[in-house]
Structure formats: structure tokens, C-alpha cells
């Protein structure tokens, strides 16, 4: 098992990353379980609200609605920057390249380790793909998180909307799949003290969904440093 419910049932978990619906969330270092749960449930809440609005025909810009939903629950989300294409590599590698180029290794290493763990975990990959891809059209986020003091977390929020030449499994890791694509990213600070006033509302809204939409990824912590 990939550790499905560690973010929602009160157990402490050792996972440094998780698939949360159509988002890949990864943590650098040892963030408290409560911080991880806040981030998991917030992004799930924003995804759920955005997908519902899309289904009702209310949304023109997916990522704008998603960001506004996060603002509604206390997140401070600066406007994103558009990203030029990096390479003709696989989509998974492109995500890592964009985060490395814009935010540096402290953010790209945890997302790289999480991406490798995702590639090995078929159940987590099935969840990610079913949440992010509808036939040939897809949308997903990659969210590396780095602690910044006891009550603040820095997050890189990478967002991609794309169309494939054909619907295919393992689209993150297959070459020459993307027909068209739009990438955006912003860097934000998540303040857990300020978020406290919204926590119970978010939990109540997504708790039932979280049990099937969050799947932890194991074995993606960096190897210990050798002492010479």
C-alpha cells in the first residue's frame, strides 16, 4: 500500500510526498504532520471547488479560479508567471526543470524524488491520472514545500494545462505526448497560524473525499549523507 490515509486519520506518517487528486505535493525536510495535512486538504478543497465550477460552466481560467479558492481559505497567492518551454523531454522531467530553474534545488529535489516515487507506485499514478486527465485534455499541479520557521511554509505552485496527441497512460513519463501546453508558476508563503480560522471548514468539506483522493508516496526521502 502507498500509505493512503496518513494525512487524514491522525496517524503520523513518514511520507515526504503524496498525490492529492491531480496534484503532486512534496516536502523538503521534516514538516509537522499538521502542516502537511493543512496543505493536502487545502489543495484538495481548491481542486474540488474548481472542478465543480468547471462542470457547471462557470470557469474560463482554471488556474485563476483555483488560486482564488485558495485565497478564500486564507492563502496568500501572488499572480503566477508564465513559463517558456524548457525542452522536449517528458512532462515529468520538464516539471523538475522548470522548478529547478525558477526556484532552485531546495524545491526541485523534493519534487524530483516524489516524481520518481510516483513512477513506481501504480495505485498513486492511477489516482493522479484519473484526477488530472479527461481523454486528451489535462490539468495538474506540482507543489514542492519548504519550511520557513515554525508556522510558515514556502510553496512553489506549478500549474500545467495541456492537450495530448492521444489519451495515454503514464503521460508524465512518456515521450512526445504533448500537442499543446501552458505552464505557470508562483511562489507563496503558507501561514499556518492565519489558516487556523479556516481549518475546520476545509476539513468538513473534503474529509470524506480525502480518504480516496490522497495517497502517500513512500521511499522518496533523500539518502542520508555519508560522513567521511
PDB file of C-alpha atoms in Angstrom:
ATOM      1  CA  UNK A   1       0.000   0.000   0.000  1.00  0.00           C
ATOM      2  CA  UNK A   2       1.202   3.517  -0.722  1.00  0.00           C
ATOM      3  CA  UNK A   3       0.067   4.853   2.672  1.00  0.00           C
ATOM      4  CA  UNK A   4      -3.342   6.168   1.698  1.00  0.00           C
ATOM      5  CA  UNK A   5      -4.788   7.881   4.733  1.00  0.00           C
ATOM      6  CA  UNK A   6      -1.856   9.181   6.757  1.00  0.00           C
ATOM      7  CA  UNK A   7      -2.832  12.777   6.057  1.00  0.00           C
ATOM      8  CA  UNK A   8      -6.364  12.435   7.342  1.00  0.00           C
ATOM      9  CA  UNK A   9      -6.781   9.902  10.125  1.00  0.00           C
ATOM     10  CA  UNK A  10      -4.485  11.314  12.803  1.00  0.00           C
ATOM     11  CA  UNK A  11      -1.587   8.922  12.382  1.00  0.00           C
ATOM     12  CA  UNK A  12       1.871  10.357  11.952  1.00  0.00           C
ATOM     13  CA  UNK A  13       3.364   9.316   8.648  1.00  0.00           C
ATOM     14  CA  UNK A  14       6.862   9.244   7.247  1.00  0.00           C
ATOM     15  CA  UNK A  15       5.839  10.057   3.692  1.00  0.00           C
ATOM     16  CA  UNK A  16       7.624  13.075   2.261  1.00  0.00           C
ATOM     17  CA  UNK A  17       5.155  13.364  -0.615  1.00  0.00           C
ATOM     18  CA  UNK A  18       1.655  12.456  -1.726  1.00  0.00           C
ATOM     19  CA  UNK A  19      -0.668  12.503  -4.676  1.00  0.00           C
ATOM     20  CA  UNK A  20      -3.613  14.739  -3.788  1.00  0.00           C
ATOM     21  CA  UNK A  21      -6.108  14.303  -6.606  1.00  0.00           C
ATOM     22  CA  UNK A  22      -4.435  15.988  -9.571  1.00  0.00           C
ATOM     23  CA  UNK A  23      -1.569  17.466  -7.542  1.00  0.00           C
ATOM     24  CA  UNK A  24       1.828  16.054  -6.636  1.00  0.00           C
ATOM     25  CA  UNK A  25       2.822  17.538  -3.251  1.00  0.00           C
ATOM     26  CA  UNK A  26       6.353  17.082  -1.886  1.00  0.00           C
ATOM     27  CA  UNK A  27       8.047  18.251   1.299  1.00  0.00           C
ATOM     28  CA  UNK A  28      11.682  19.132   1.930  1.00  0.00           C
ATOM     29  CA  UNK A  29      12.754  18.186   5.424  1.00  0.00           C
ATOM     30  CA  UNK A  30      10.596  17.201   8.336  1.00  0.00           C
ATOM     31  CA  UNK A  31       7.466  19.336   8.306  1.00  0.00           C
ATOM     32  CA  UNK A  32       4.978  18.634  11.098  1.00  0.00           C
ATOM     33  CA  UNK A  33       2.156  16.289  10.237  1.00  0.00           C
ATOM     34  CA  UNK A  34      -0.349  19.075  10.923  1.00  0.00           C
ATOM     35  CA  UNK A  35       1.267  21.335   8.300  1.00  0.00           C
ATOM     36  CA  UNK A  36       1.224  18.552   5.744  1.00  0.00           C
ATOM     37  CA  UNK A  37      -2.428  17.826   6.419  1.00  0.00           C
ATOM     38  CA  UNK A  38      -3.316  21.517   6.058  1.00  0.00           C
ATOM     39  CA  UNK A  39      -1.624  21.669   2.663  1.00  0.00           C
ATOM     40  CA  UNK A  40      -3.102  18.375   1.448  1.00  0.00           C
ATOM     41  CA  UNK A  41      -6.649  19.304   2.392  1.00  0.00           C
ATOM     42  CA  UNK A  42      -6.380  22.894   1.134  1.00  0.00           C
ATOM     43  CA  UNK A  43      -5.268  21.876  -2.332  1.00  0.00           C
ATOM     44  CA  UNK A  44      -7.912  19.142  -2.427  1.00  0.00           C
ATOM     45  CA  UNK A  45     -10.548  21.718  -1.429  1.00  0.00           C
ATOM     46  CA  UNK A  46      -9.409  24.082  -4.190  1.00  0.00           C
ATOM     47  CA  UNK A  47      -9.397  21.283  -6.779  1.00  0.00           C
ATOM     48  CA  UNK A  48     -12.869  20.129  -5.778  1.00  0.00           C
ATOM     49  CA  UNK A  49     -14.318  23.651  -5.967  1.00  0.00           C
ATOM     50  CA  UNK A  50     -12.655  24.362  -9.308  1.00  0.00           C
ATOM     51  CA  UNK A  51     -13.753  21.100 -10.917  1.00  0.00           C
ATOM     52  CA  UNK A  52     -17.326  21.673  -9.735  1.00  0.00           C
ATOM     53  CA  UNK A  53     -17.308  25.187 -11.207  1.00  0.00           C
ATOM     54  CA  UNK A  54     -15.885  23.877 -14.493  1.00  0.00           C
ATOM     55  CA  UNK A  55     -18.608  21.232 -14.649  1.00  0.00           C
ATOM     56  CA  UNK A  56     -21.216  23.971 -14.164  1.00  0.00           C
ATOM     57  CA  UNK A  57     -19.682  26.096 -16.929  1.00  0.00           C
ATOM     58  CA  UNK A  58     -18.659  28.877 -14.534  1.00  0.00           C
ATOM     59  CA  UNK A  59     -14.912  28.909 -15.166  1.00  0.00           C
ATOM     60  CA  UNK A  60     -12.927  30.411 -18.017  1.00  0.00           C
ATOM     61  CA  UNK A  61      -9.483  30.207 -16.404  1.00  0.00           C
ATOM     62  CA  UNK A  62      -8.942  27.015 -14.357  1.00  0.00           C
ATOM     63  CA  UNK A  63      -5.843  28.194 -12.503  1.00  0.00           C
ATOM     64  CA  UNK A  64      -7.290  31.616 -11.680  1.00  0.00           C
ATOM     65  CA  UNK A  65     -10.345  30.016 -10.066  1.00  0.00           C
ATOM     66  CA  UNK A  66      -8.139  27.542  -8.185  1.00  0.00           C
ATOM     67  CA  UNK A  67      -5.925  30.364  -6.853  1.00  0.00           C
ATOM     68  CA  UNK A  68      -8.945  32.437  -5.859  1.00  0.00           C
ATOM     69  CA  UNK A  69     -10.348  29.453  -3.959  1.00  0.00           C
ATOM     70  CA  UNK A  70      -7.074  29.159  -2.020  1.00  0.00           C
ATOM     71  CA  UNK A  71      -7.283  32.894  -1.234  1.00  0.00           C
ATOM     72  CA  UNK A  72     -10.820  32.338   0.065  1.00  0.00           C
ATOM     73  CA  UNK A  73      -9.427  29.930   2.697  1.00  0.00           C
ATOM     74  CA  UNK A  74      -6.624  32.209   3.817  1.00  0.00           C
ATOM     75  CA  UNK A  75      -3.798  31.557   1.392  1.00  0.00           C
ATOM     76  CA  UNK A  76      -1.796  34.497   0.034  1.00  0.00           C
ATOM     77  CA  UNK A  77      -1.266  33.562  -3.621  1.00  0.00           C
ATOM     78  CA  UNK A  78       0.675  36.037  -5.801  1.00  0.00           C
ATOM     79  CA  UNK A  79      -0.075  36.211  -9.543  1.00  0.00           C
ATOM     80  CA  UNK A  80       1.739  33.467 -11.465  1.00  0.00           C
ATOM     81  CA  UNK A  81       4.375  33.876 -14.138  1.00  0.00           C
ATOM     82  CA  UNK A  82       4.004  32.167 -17.498  1.00  0.00           C
ATOM     83  CA  UNK A  83       6.812  29.719 -18.213  1.00  0.00           C
ATOM     84  CA  UNK A  84       8.507  29.226 -21.573  1.00  0.00           C
ATOM     85  CA  UNK A  85       9.024  25.634 -22.688  1.00  0.00           C
ATOM     86  CA  UNK A  86      12.230  24.109 -21.334  1.00  0.00           C
ATOM     87  CA  UNK A  87      12.898  21.086 -23.518  1.00  0.00           C
ATOM     88  CA  UNK A  88      11.394  18.227 -25.478  1.00  0.00           C
ATOM     89  CA  UNK A  89      11.866  15.903 -22.516  1.00  0.00           C
ATOM     90  CA  UNK A  90       8.991  14.028 -20.859  1.00  0.00           C
ATOM     91  CA  UNK A  91       6.451  16.115 -18.960  1.00  0.00           C
ATOM     92  CA  UNK A  92       7.710  14.804 -15.632  1.00  0.00           C
ATOM     93  CA  UNK A  93      11.258  15.919 -16.427  1.00  0.00           C
ATOM     94  CA  UNK A  94      10.009  19.286 -17.666  1.00  0.00           C
ATOM     95  CA  UNK A  95       8.252  19.919 -14.348  1.00  0.00           C
ATOM     96  CA  UNK A  96      11.505  19.296 -12.469  1.00  0.00           C
ATOM     97  CA  UNK A  97      13.448  21.512 -14.879  1.00  0.00           C
ATOM     98  CA  UNK A  98      11.020  24.412 -14.508  1.00  0.00           C
ATOM     99  CA  UNK A  99      11.025  24.245 -10.722  1.00  0.00           C
ATOM    100  CA  UNK A 100      14.813  23.926 -10.604  1.00  0.00           C
ATOM    101  CA  UNK A 101      15.301  26.858 -12.963  1.00  0.00           C
ATOM    102  CA  UNK A 102      12.882  29.174 -11.163  1.00  0.00           C
ATOM    103  CA  UNK A 103      13.130  28.138  -7.513  1.00  0.00           C
ATOM    104  CA  UNK A 104      16.382  26.203  -7.109  1.00  0.00           C
ATOM    105  CA  UNK A 105      17.404  22.836  -5.697  1.00  0.00           C
ATOM    106  CA  UNK A 106      15.666  23.171  -2.341  1.00  0.00           C
ATOM    107  CA  UNK A 107      12.371  22.941  -4.241  1.00  0.00           C
ATOM    108  CA  UNK A 108      13.360  20.785  -7.226  1.00  0.00           C
ATOM    109  CA  UNK A 109      14.976  17.946  -5.224  1.00  0.00           C
ATOM    110  CA  UNK A 110      11.835  17.009  -3.241  1.00  0.00           C
ATOM    111  CA  UNK A 111       9.650  17.164  -6.363  1.00  0.00           C
ATOM    112  CA  UNK A 112      12.201  15.059  -8.276  1.00  0.00           C
ATOM    113  CA  UNK A 113      12.188  12.395  -5.547  1.00  0.00           C
ATOM    114  CA  UNK A 114       8.385  12.477  -5.448  1.00  0.00           C
ATOM    115  CA  UNK A 115       8.186  12.126  -9.227  1.00  0.00           C
ATOM    116  CA  UNK A 116      10.427   9.039  -9.096  1.00  0.00           C
ATOM    117  CA  UNK A 117       8.274   7.533  -6.331  1.00  0.00           C
ATOM    118  CA  UNK A 118       5.126   8.278  -8.330  1.00  0.00           C
ATOM    119  CA  UNK A 119       6.524   6.480 -11.364  1.00  0.00           C
ATOM    120  CA  UNK A 120       6.994   3.340  -9.216  1.00  0.00           C
ATOM    121  CA  UNK A 121       3.590   3.455  -7.498  1.00  0.00           C
ATOM    122  CA  UNK A 122       0.855   2.318  -9.862  1.00  0.00           C
ATOM    123  CA  UNK A 123      -2.029   2.985  -7.444  1.00  0.00           C
ATOM    124  CA  UNK A 124      -0.878   6.569  -6.865  1.00  0.00           C
ATOM    125  CA  UNK A 125      -0.304   7.044 -10.593  1.00  0.00           C
ATOM    126  CA  UNK A 126      -3.812   5.786 -11.370  1.00  0.00           C
ATOM    127  CA  UNK A 127      -5.252   8.294  -8.893  1.00  0.00           C
ATOM    128  CA  UNK A 128      -3.185  11.159 -10.315  1.00  0.00           C
ATOM    129  CA  UNK A 129      -4.089  10.372 -13.916  1.00  0.00           C
ATOM    130  CA  UNK A 130      -7.793   9.833 -13.281  1.00  0.00           C
ATOM    131  CA  UNK A 131      -7.902  13.159 -11.418  1.00  0.00           C
ATOM    132  CA  UNK A 132      -5.908  15.203 -13.920  1.00  0.00           C
ATOM    133  CA  UNK A 133      -6.732  13.803 -17.366  1.00  0.00           C
ATOM    134  CA  UNK A 134     -10.015  13.691 -19.291  1.00  0.00           C
ATOM    135  CA  UNK A 135      -9.415  11.918 -22.606  1.00  0.00           C
ATOM    136  CA  UNK A 136      -6.648  14.029 -24.216  1.00  0.00           C
ATOM    137  CA  UNK A 137      -7.052  17.185 -22.072  1.00  0.00           C
ATOM    138  CA  UNK A 138      -5.380  17.549 -18.708  1.00  0.00           C
ATOM    139  CA  UNK A 139      -4.525  19.836 -15.823  1.00  0.00           C
ATOM    140  CA  UNK A 140      -2.292  19.216 -12.816  1.00  0.00           C
ATOM    141  CA  UNK A 141      -0.174  20.883 -10.143  1.00  0.00           C
ATOM    142  CA  UNK A 142       3.249  20.123  -8.671  1.00  0.00           C
ATOM    143  CA  UNK A 143       3.742  21.669  -5.236  1.00  0.00           C
ATOM    144  CA  UNK A 144       7.152  21.448  -3.509  1.00  0.00           C
ATOM    145  CA  UNK A 145       7.070  22.734   0.080  1.00  0.00           C
ATOM    146  CA  UNK A 146       9.961  24.023   2.223  1.00  0.00           C
ATOM    147  CA  UNK A 147       9.650  25.007   5.905  1.00  0.00           C
ATOM    148  CA  UNK A 148      10.348  28.644   6.749  1.00  0.00           C
ATOM    149  CA  UNK A 149      10.150  28.876  10.517  1.00  0.00           C
ATOM    150  CA  UNK A 150       7.726  27.092  12.857  1.00  0.00           C
ATOM    151  CA  UNK A 151       4.475  28.418  11.350  1.00  0.00           C
ATOM    152  CA  UNK A 152       5.293  29.210   7.736  1.00  0.00           C
ATOM    153  CA  UNK A 153       5.868  27.047   4.669  1.00  0.00           C
ATOM    154  CA  UNK A 154       7.205  28.258   1.317  1.00  0.00           C
ATOM    155  CA  UNK A 155       5.390  26.600  -1.595  1.00  0.00           C
ATOM    156  CA  UNK A 156       6.220  26.507  -5.259  1.00  0.00           C
ATOM    157  CA  UNK A 157       2.874  26.239  -7.033  1.00  0.00           C
ATOM    158  CA  UNK A 158       3.440  24.867 -10.548  1.00  0.00           C
ATOM    159  CA  UNK A 159       0.383  24.508 -12.781  1.00  0.00           C
ATOM    160  CA  UNK A 160       0.070  22.954 -16.217  1.00  0.00           C
ATOM    161  CA  UNK A 161      -2.798  22.680 -18.680  1.00  0.00           C
ATOM    162  CA  UNK A 162      -2.193  20.568 -21.773  1.00  0.00           C
ATOM    163  CA  UNK A 163      -3.579  18.542 -24.629  1.00  0.00           C
ATOM    164  CA  UNK A 164      -2.087  15.230 -25.703  1.00  0.00           C
ATOM    165  CA  UNK A 165      -1.960  13.848 -29.214  1.00  0.00           C
ATOM    166  CA  UNK A 166      -3.891  10.899 -27.794  1.00  0.00           C
ATOM    167  CA  UNK A 167      -5.024   9.809 -24.357  1.00  0.00           C
ATOM    168  CA  UNK A 168      -2.403   7.525 -22.886  1.00  0.00           C
ATOM    169  CA  UNK A 169      -1.420   6.085 -19.509  1.00  0.00           C
ATOM    170  CA  UNK A 170       1.739   7.298 -17.760  1.00  0.00           C
ATOM    171  CA  UNK A 171       1.594  10.583 -19.650  1.00  0.00           C
ATOM    172  CA  UNK A 172       4.116  12.195 -17.272  1.00  0.00           C
ATOM    173  CA  UNK A 173       6.769   9.683 -18.266  1.00  0.00           C
ATOM    174  CA  UNK A 174       6.062   9.013 -21.944  1.00  0.00           C
ATOM    175  CA  UNK A 175       7.949  10.979 -24.626  1.00  0.00           C
ATOM    176  CA  UNK A 176       6.409  13.064 -27.411  1.00  0.00           C
ATOM    177  CA  UNK A 177       2.917  13.150 -25.954  1.00  0.00           C
ATOM    178  CA  UNK A 178       2.110  16.861 -25.718  1.00  0.00           C
ATOM    179  CA  UNK A 179       0.295  18.626 -28.531  1.00  0.00           C
ATOM    180  CA  UNK A 180      -0.147  21.952 -26.748  1.00  0.00           C
ATOM    181  CA  UNK A 181       0.615  23.172 -23.260  1.00  0.00           C
ATOM    182  CA  UNK A 182       0.522  26.151 -20.887  1.00  0.00           C
ATOM    183  CA  UNK A 183       2.731  26.285 -17.795  1.00  0.00           C
ATOM    184  CA  UNK A 184       2.507  28.781 -14.920  1.00  0.00           C
ATOM    185  CA  UNK A 185       4.134  29.051 -11.513  1.00  0.00           C
ATOM    186  CA  UNK A 186       4.125  31.212  -8.409  1.00  0.00           C
ATOM    187  CA  UNK A 187       5.956  31.155  -5.080  1.00  0.00           C
ATOM    188  CA  UNK A 188       3.866  31.711  -1.969  1.00  0.00           C
ATOM    189  CA  UNK A 189       4.080  31.582   1.807  1.00  0.00           C
ATOM    190  CA  UNK A 190       1.530  29.481   3.688  1.00  0.00           C
ATOM    191  CA  UNK A 191       0.937  30.797   7.227  1.00  0.00           C
ATOM    192  CA  UNK A 192      -0.483  28.029   9.402  1.00  0.00           C
ATOM    193  CA  UNK A 193      -1.495  30.419  12.210  1.00  0.00           C
ATOM    194  CA  UNK A 194      -3.611  32.533   9.879  1.00  0.00           C
ATOM    195  CA  UNK A 195      -5.052  29.411   8.225  1.00  0.00           C
ATOM    196  CA  UNK A 196      -6.270  28.130  11.616  1.00  0.00           C
ATOM    197  CA  UNK A 197      -9.555  30.048  11.288  1.00  0.00           C
ATOM    198  CA  UNK A 198     -10.384  28.162   8.063  1.00  0.00           C
ATOM    199  CA  UNK A 199      -9.120  24.697   9.058  1.00  0.00           C
ATOM    200  CA  UNK A 200     -12.335  23.103  10.300  1.00  0.00           C
ATOM    201  CA  UNK A 201     -14.382  24.426   7.392  1.00  0.00           C
ATOM    202  CA  UNK A 202     -11.946  22.865   4.898  1.00  0.00           C
ATOM    203  CA  UNK A 203     -11.757  19.569   6.801  1.00  0.00           C
ATOM    204  CA  UNK A 204     -15.525  19.200   6.893  1.00  0.00           C
ATOM    205  CA  UNK A 205     -15.794  19.972   3.173  1.00  0.00           C
ATOM    206  CA  UNK A 206     -13.271  17.382   1.971  1.00  0.00           C
ATOM    207  CA  UNK A 207     -12.825  14.788   4.721  1.00  0.00           C
ATOM    208  CA  UNK A 208     -14.885  12.084   3.010  1.00  0.00           C
ATOM    209  CA  UNK A 209     -13.238  12.784  -0.355  1.00  0.00           C
ATOM    210  CA  UNK A 210      -9.756  12.830   1.185  1.00  0.00           C
ATOM    211  CA  UNK A 211      -9.909   9.149   2.091  1.00  0.00           C
ATOM    212  CA  UNK A 212      -9.868   8.183  -1.570  1.00  0.00           C
ATOM    213  CA  UNK A 213      -8.148  11.225  -3.124  1.00  0.00           C
ATOM    214  CA  UNK A 214      -4.916  11.338  -1.085  1.00  0.00           C
ATOM    215  CA  UNK A 215      -2.274   8.660  -1.464  1.00  0.00           C
ATOM    216  CA  UNK A 216       1.086   8.907   0.234  1.00  0.00           C
ATOM    217  CA  UNK A 217       4.301   8.156  -1.632  1.00  0.00           C
ATOM    218  CA  UNK A 218       6.929   6.215   0.270  1.00  0.00           C
ATOM    219  CA  UNK A 219      10.665   5.881  -0.286  1.00  0.00           C
ATOM    220  CA  UNK A 220      11.150   9.405  -1.600  1.00  0.00           C
ATOM    221  CA  UNK A 221      13.266  10.857   1.183  1.00  0.00           C
ATOM    222  CA  UNK A 222      16.794  11.827   0.121  1.00  0.00           C
ATOM    223  CA  UNK A 223      19.529   9.311   1.011  1.00  0.00           C
ATOM    224  CA  UNK A 224      21.485  10.090   4.192  1.00  0.00           C
ATOM    225  CA  UNK A 225      24.710  11.984   3.721  1.00  0.00           C
ATOM    226  CA  UNK A 226      27.888   9.960   4.075  1.00  0.00           C
ATOM    227  CA  UNK A 227      30.219  11.073   6.813  1.00  0.00           C
ATOM    228  CA  UNK A 228      33.798  10.980   5.636  1.00  0.00           C
TER     229      UNK A 228
END
